mmCIF file of C-alpha atoms in Angstrom:
data_model
loop_
_atom_site.group_PDB
_atom_site.id
_atom_site.type_symbol
_atom_site.label_atom_id
_atom_site.label_comp_id
_atom_site.label_asym_id
_atom_site.label_seq_id
_atom_site.Cartn_x
_atom_site.Cartn_y
_atom_site.Cartn_z
ATOM 1 C CA MET A 1 -5.044 4.517 6.254
ATOM 2 C CA PRO A 2 -6.022 3.379 2.753
ATOM 3 C CA VAL A 3 -8.785 0.815 2.514
ATOM 4 C CA THR A 4 -8.108 -1.903 -0.034
ATOM 5 C CA GLY A 5 -10.895 -3.522 -1.999
ATOM 6 C CA GLY A 6 -11.410 -7.237 -1.516
ATOM 7 C CA ALA A 7 -11.413 -7.963 -5.252
ATOM 8 C CA ILE A 8 -7.744 -7.257 -5.983
ATOM 9 C CA ASN A 9 -4.886 -9.139 -4.379
ATOM 10 C CA MET A 10 -3.004 -6.163 -2.915
ATOM 11 C CA MET A 11 0.590 -6.383 -1.762
ATOM 12 C CA GLU A 12 2.414 -4.074 0.598
ATOM 13 C CA TYR A 13 5.978 -3.165 -0.396
ATOM 14 C CA LEU A 14 7.871 -1.979 2.683
ATOM 15 C CA LEU A 15 11.191 -0.474 3.763
ATOM 16 C CA GLN A 16 11.841 0.415 7.410
ATOM 17 C CA GLY A 17 14.347 2.298 9.506
ATOM 18 C CA SER A 18 14.588 4.526 12.549
ATOM 19 C CA VAL A 19 15.813 7.989 13.423
ATOM 20 C CA LEU A 20 16.915 9.241 16.844
ATOM 21 C CA ASP A 21 14.698 11.827 18.535
ATOM 22 C CA GLN A 22 17.352 14.543 18.144
ATOM 23 C CA SER A 23 17.502 14.009 14.344
ATOM 24 C CA LEU A 24 13.724 14.082 13.817
ATOM 25 C CA GLU A 25 13.433 17.727 12.738
ATOM 26 C CA SER A 26 16.154 17.309 10.094
ATOM 27 C CA LEU A 27 14.326 14.297 8.632
ATOM 28 C CA LEU A 28 10.942 16.066 8.612
ATOM 29 C CA HIS A 29 12.555 19.040 6.844
ATOM 30 C CA ARG A 30 14.031 16.707 4.190
ATOM 31 C CA LEU A 31 10.671 14.948 3.715
ATOM 32 C CA ARG A 32 8.838 18.262 3.262
ATOM 33 C CA GLY A 33 11.245 19.062 0.431
ATOM 34 C CA LEU A 34 11.054 15.662 -1.277
ATOM 35 C CA CYS A 35 7.365 14.742 -0.877
ATOM 36 C CA ASP A 36 4.200 16.032 -2.529
ATOM 37 C CA ASN A 37 3.453 19.702 -1.926
ATOM 38 C CA MET A 38 0.801 19.196 0.730
ATOM 39 C CA GLU A 39 0.813 19.389 4.502
ATOM 40 C CA PRO A 40 1.716 16.052 6.132
ATOM 41 C CA GLU A 41 -1.145 14.385 7.998
ATOM 42 C CA SER A 42 -0.711 14.213 11.777
ATOM 43 C CA PHE A 43 -2.092 11.127 13.501
ATOM 44 C CA ALA A 44 -2.405 9.547 16.929
ATOM 45 C CA ASP A 45 -3.655 5.956 16.723
ATOM 46 C CA HIS A 46 -4.342 3.197 19.224
ATOM 47 C CA GLU A 47 -3.477 -0.219 17.782
ATOM 48 C CA LEU A 48 -4.464 -3.579 19.249
ATOM 49 C CA VAL A 49 -2.858 -6.752 17.941
ATOM 50 C CA TYR A 50 -5.058 -9.881 18.105
ATOM 51 C CA LEU A 51 -3.985 -13.505 17.774
ATOM 52 C CA LEU A 52 -5.947 -16.648 16.942
ATOM 53 C CA LYS A 53 -3.983 -19.787 17.699
ATOM 54 C CA GLY A 54 -4.548 -22.605 15.210
ATOM 55 C CA GLN A 55 -3.871 -26.329 15.478
ATOM 56 C CA GLN A 56 -0.449 -25.971 13.909
ATOM 57 C CA GLY A 57 1.860 -23.346 12.480
ATOM 58 C CA ASN A 58 1.911 -19.627 13.151
ATOM 59 C CA PRO A 59 -1.021 -17.943 14.909
ATOM 60 C CA PHE A 60 -3.353 -15.876 12.722
ATOM 61 C CA LEU A 61 -2.748 -12.196 13.455
ATOM 62 C CA LEU A 62 -5.019 -9.180 12.922
ATOM 63 C CA ARG A 63 -4.368 -5.524 13.716
ATOM 64 C CA ALA A 64 -7.218 -3.262 14.857
ATOM 65 C CA ARG A 65 -6.492 0.453 14.831
ATOM 66 C CA ARG A 66 -8.561 3.474 15.861
ATOM 67 C CA SER A 67 -7.859 7.195 15.669
ATOM 68 C CA LEU A 68 -7.458 9.054 18.962
ATOM 69 C CA LEU A 69 -7.674 12.410 17.153
ATOM 70 C CA HIS A 70 -10.990 11.547 15.421
ATOM 71 C CA PRO A 71 -12.871 9.134 17.742
ATOM 72 C CA PRO A 72 -16.032 8.944 15.535
ATOM 73 C CA ALA A 73 -13.960 7.695 12.569
ATOM 74 C CA PRO A 74 -14.285 3.985 11.699
ATOM 75 C CA TRP A 75 -11.814 1.469 13.071
ATOM 76 C CA HIS A 76 -9.375 -0.138 10.632
ATOM 77 C CA LEU A 77 -8.842 -3.870 10.591
ATOM 78 C CA ARG A 78 -5.659 -5.014 8.903
ATOM 79 C CA TYR A 79 -4.328 -8.403 7.889
ATOM 80 C CA LEU A 80 -0.673 -8.658 6.855
ATOM 81 C CA GLY A 81 0.486 -11.929 5.318
ATOM 82 C CA GLN A 82 3.843 -13.619 5.774
ATOM 83 C CA PRO A 83 6.642 -11.810 3.905
ATOM 84 C CA GLU A 84 7.477 -13.360 0.549
ATOM 85 C CA VAL A 85 11.038 -14.551 1.033
ATOM 86 C CA GLY A 86 11.604 -16.414 -2.228
ATOM 87 C CA ASP A 87 13.114 -13.635 -4.332
ATOM 88 C CA LYS A 88 16.293 -12.293 -2.734
ATOM 89 C CA SER A 89 16.726 -9.747 -5.534
ATOM 90 C CA ARG A 90 13.608 -7.849 -4.436
ATOM 91 C CA LEU A 91 14.546 -4.458 -3.055
ATOM 92 C CA ALA A 92 11.644 -4.247 -0.574
ATOM 93 C CA LEU A 93 9.818 -6.572 1.792
ATOM 94 C CA VAL A 94 6.625 -7.799 0.080
ATOM 95 C CA ARG A 95 3.569 -9.159 1.881
ATOM 96 C CA ASN A 96 -0.127 -9.640 1.234
ATOM 97 C CA CYS A 97 -2.269 -6.875 2.723
ATOM 98 C CA VAL A 98 -6.012 -6.577 3.396
ATOM 99 C CA ASP A 99 -7.236 -3.339 5.003
ATOM 100 C CA VAL A 100 -10.927 -2.725 5.752
ATOM 101 C CA SER A 101 -13.017 -0.231 7.704
ATOM 102 C CA ALA A 102 -14.960 -1.593 10.661
ATOM 103 C CA SER A 103 -17.506 -0.447 13.228
ATOM 104 C CA HIS A 104 -16.695 0.509 16.816
ATOM 105 C CA GLY A 105 -17.792 -2.928 18.020
ATOM 106 C CA LEU A 106 -14.740 -4.510 16.360
ATOM 107 C CA PRO A 107 -12.906 -5.621 19.581
ATOM 108 C CA GLU A 108 -16.013 -7.438 20.832
ATOM 109 C CA VAL A 109 -16.490 -9.178 17.466
ATOM 110 C CA LEU A 110 -12.863 -10.358 17.444
ATOM 111 C CA ASN A 111 -13.188 -11.678 21.008
ATOM 112 C CA GLU A 112 -16.377 -13.557 20.065
ATOM 113 C CA MET A 113 -14.520 -15.146 17.135
ATOM 114 C CA GLY A 114 -11.885 -16.529 19.504
ATOM 115 C CA PHE A 115 -9.140 -13.950 18.994
ATOM 116 C CA ARG A 116 -7.306 -12.699 22.069
ATOM 117 C CA MET A 117 -5.518 -9.386 22.368
ATOM 118 C CA ASP A 118 -1.764 -9.968 22.470
ATOM 119 C CA HIS A 119 -0.535 -6.395 22.925
ATOM 120 C CA GLU A 120 -1.478 -2.779 22.280
ATOM 121 C CA PHE A 121 0.409 0.444 21.645
ATOM 122 C CA VAL A 122 -0.090 4.075 20.659
ATOM 123 C CA ALA A 123 1.519 5.464 17.487
ATOM 124 C CA LYS A 124 1.794 9.236 17.052
ATOM 125 C CA GLY A 125 3.420 10.942 14.120
ATOM 126 C CA GLN A 126 3.113 12.271 10.603
ATOM 127 C CA LEU A 127 2.264 10.799 7.217
ATOM 128 C CA PHE A 128 3.887 12.146 4.035
ATOM 129 C CA ARG A 129 2.992 11.179 0.457
ATOM 130 C CA LYS A 130 5.086 11.010 -2.700
ATOM 131 C CA GLY A 131 2.910 9.831 -5.569
ATOM 132 C CA GLY A 132 1.788 6.323 -4.585
ATOM 133 C CA MET A 133 4.370 6.103 -1.798
ATOM 134 C CA LYS A 134 3.617 6.726 1.858
ATOM 135 C CA VAL A 135 6.235 7.751 4.410
ATOM 136 C CA VAL A 136 5.106 7.323 8.010
ATOM 137 C CA VAL A 137 7.243 8.753 10.813
ATOM 138 C CA SER A 138 5.915 7.627 14.189
ATOM 139 C CA LYS A 139 6.772 7.417 17.870
ATOM 140 C CA LEU A 140 5.556 4.141 19.389
ATOM 141 C CA SER A 141 4.519 4.022 23.052
ATOM 142 C CA ARG A 142 3.506 1.071 25.183
ATOM 143 C CA VAL A 143 0.155 1.227 26.970
ATOM 144 C CA LEU A 144 0.881 0.781 30.695
ATOM 145 C CA VAL A 145 -2.710 0.122 31.826
ATOM 146 C CA PRO A 146 -4.745 -1.999 29.351
ATOM 147 C CA GLY A 147 -7.116 0.193 27.350
ATOM 148 C CA ASN A 148 -5.891 3.477 28.896
ATOM 149 C CA THR A 149 -4.265 5.428 26.059
ATOM 150 C CA GLU A 150 -3.537 8.395 28.358
ATOM 151 C CA ASN A 151 -1.064 6.292 30.362
ATOM 152 C CA THR A 152 1.822 5.412 28.023
ATOM 153 C CA GLU A 153 5.611 5.451 27.859
ATOM 154 C CA PRO A 154 7.811 5.612 24.729
ATOM 155 C CA LEU A 155 9.231 2.278 23.578
ATOM 156 C CA SER A 156 12.554 3.863 22.542
ATOM 157 C CA LEU A 157 14.490 7.096 22.033
ATOM 158 C CA SER A 158 13.818 6.973 18.302
ATOM 159 C CA TYR A 159 11.076 7.287 15.698
ATOM 160 C CA LEU A 160 10.056 4.462 13.376
ATOM 161 C CA VAL A 161 10.242 5.412 9.685
ATOM 162 C CA GLU A 162 8.289 3.309 7.166
ATOM 163 C CA LEU A 163 8.202 3.752 3.404
ATOM 164 C CA SER A 164 5.418 1.709 1.820
ATOM 165 C CA VAL A 165 3.398 1.248 -1.363
ATOM 166 C CA LEU A 166 0.192 -0.722 -1.841
ATOM 167 C CA ALA A 167 0.043 -2.257 -5.317
ATOM 168 C CA PRO A 168 -1.421 -5.303 -7.061
ATOM 169 C CA ALA A 169 0.720 -8.451 -7.000
ATOM 170 C CA GLY A 170 3.556 -8.483 -9.532
ATOM 171 C CA GLN A 171 4.241 -4.725 -9.619
ATOM 172 C CA ASP A 172 7.848 -5.193 -8.558
ATOM 173 C CA THR A 173 9.066 -2.010 -10.268
ATOM 174 C CA VAL A 174 7.624 -0.025 -7.333
ATOM 175 C CA SER A 175 10.415 -1.357 -5.117
ATOM 176 C CA GLU A 176 12.970 0.283 -7.437
ATOM 177 C CA ASP A 177 11.212 3.649 -7.044
ATOM 178 C CA MET A 178 11.154 3.116 -3.284
ATOM 179 C CA ARG A 179 14.858 2.317 -3.161
ATOM 180 C CA SER A 180 15.807 5.439 -5.141
ATOM 181 C CA PHE A 181 13.618 7.586 -2.840
ATOM 182 C CA ALA A 182 15.203 5.954 0.227
ATOM 183 C CA GLU A 183 18.657 6.853 -1.112
ATOM 184 C CA GLN A 184 17.682 10.530 -0.940
ATOM 185 C CA LEU A 185 16.974 10.214 2.796
ATOM 186 C CA LYS A 186 20.502 9.042 3.619
ATOM 187 C CA PRO A 187 22.395 9.646 5.883
ATOM 188 C CA LEU A 188 19.488 10.884 8.040
ATOM 189 C CA VAL A 189 17.783 7.487 7.941
ATOM 190 C CA HIS A 190 18.754 4.158 6.366
ATOM 191 C CA LEU A 191 15.600 2.413 5.129
ATOM 192 C CA GLU A 192 16.045 -1.333 4.707
ATOM 193 C CA LYS A 193 14.200 -4.500 3.809
ATOM 194 C CA ILE A 194 13.703 -5.918 7.314
ATOM 195 C CA ASP A 195 12.379 -9.448 7.709
ATOM 196 C CA PRO A 196 10.175 -9.491 10.860
ATOM 197 C CA LYS A 197 11.101 -13.155 11.424
ATOM 198 C CA ARG A 198 14.720 -12.114 11.890
ATOM 199 C CA LEU A 199 13.662 -9.913 14.817
ATOM 200 C CA MET A 200 11.748 -12.635 16.654
#
């Protein structure tokens, strides 16, 4: 996971889709051909989603993620802002993004601050790169016993596919590059601008 500096207002540009389990190998083969000539990174991460309820409006949400493959590695704490819905002509979902490394005491710190854990899941998959673009193909599993990442079950019979770019605010040309890359993945996967509010 990239760590963004606090000085620059970074935005995440995002397109999402899904691919059925039986089509996964075809998609991975296509991605190996289209992406940078390097081995994709395998990952298995445990993510906990924390909420802080305010007086009014939406709760404040933070995502804490740790690697199950490299337990000594730092945790990652991520804040994702509300999607910018003003410009309908934008080809990708755009939202503010702050991503920082944190120590292993992160869950305790969040609890002390008044956050409560809303849900947790395990994401396993592969990360491909194409220039500044990231393509993450992951299988999401629910954690059946809180905190026990050995005891999980898949959320669906498909893999989540996310194409994203982190860039300073105003770099809207990146969404055009993303859209043209997404076109090359059809018909294996249809990557779209999905508004999370529509799914609620």
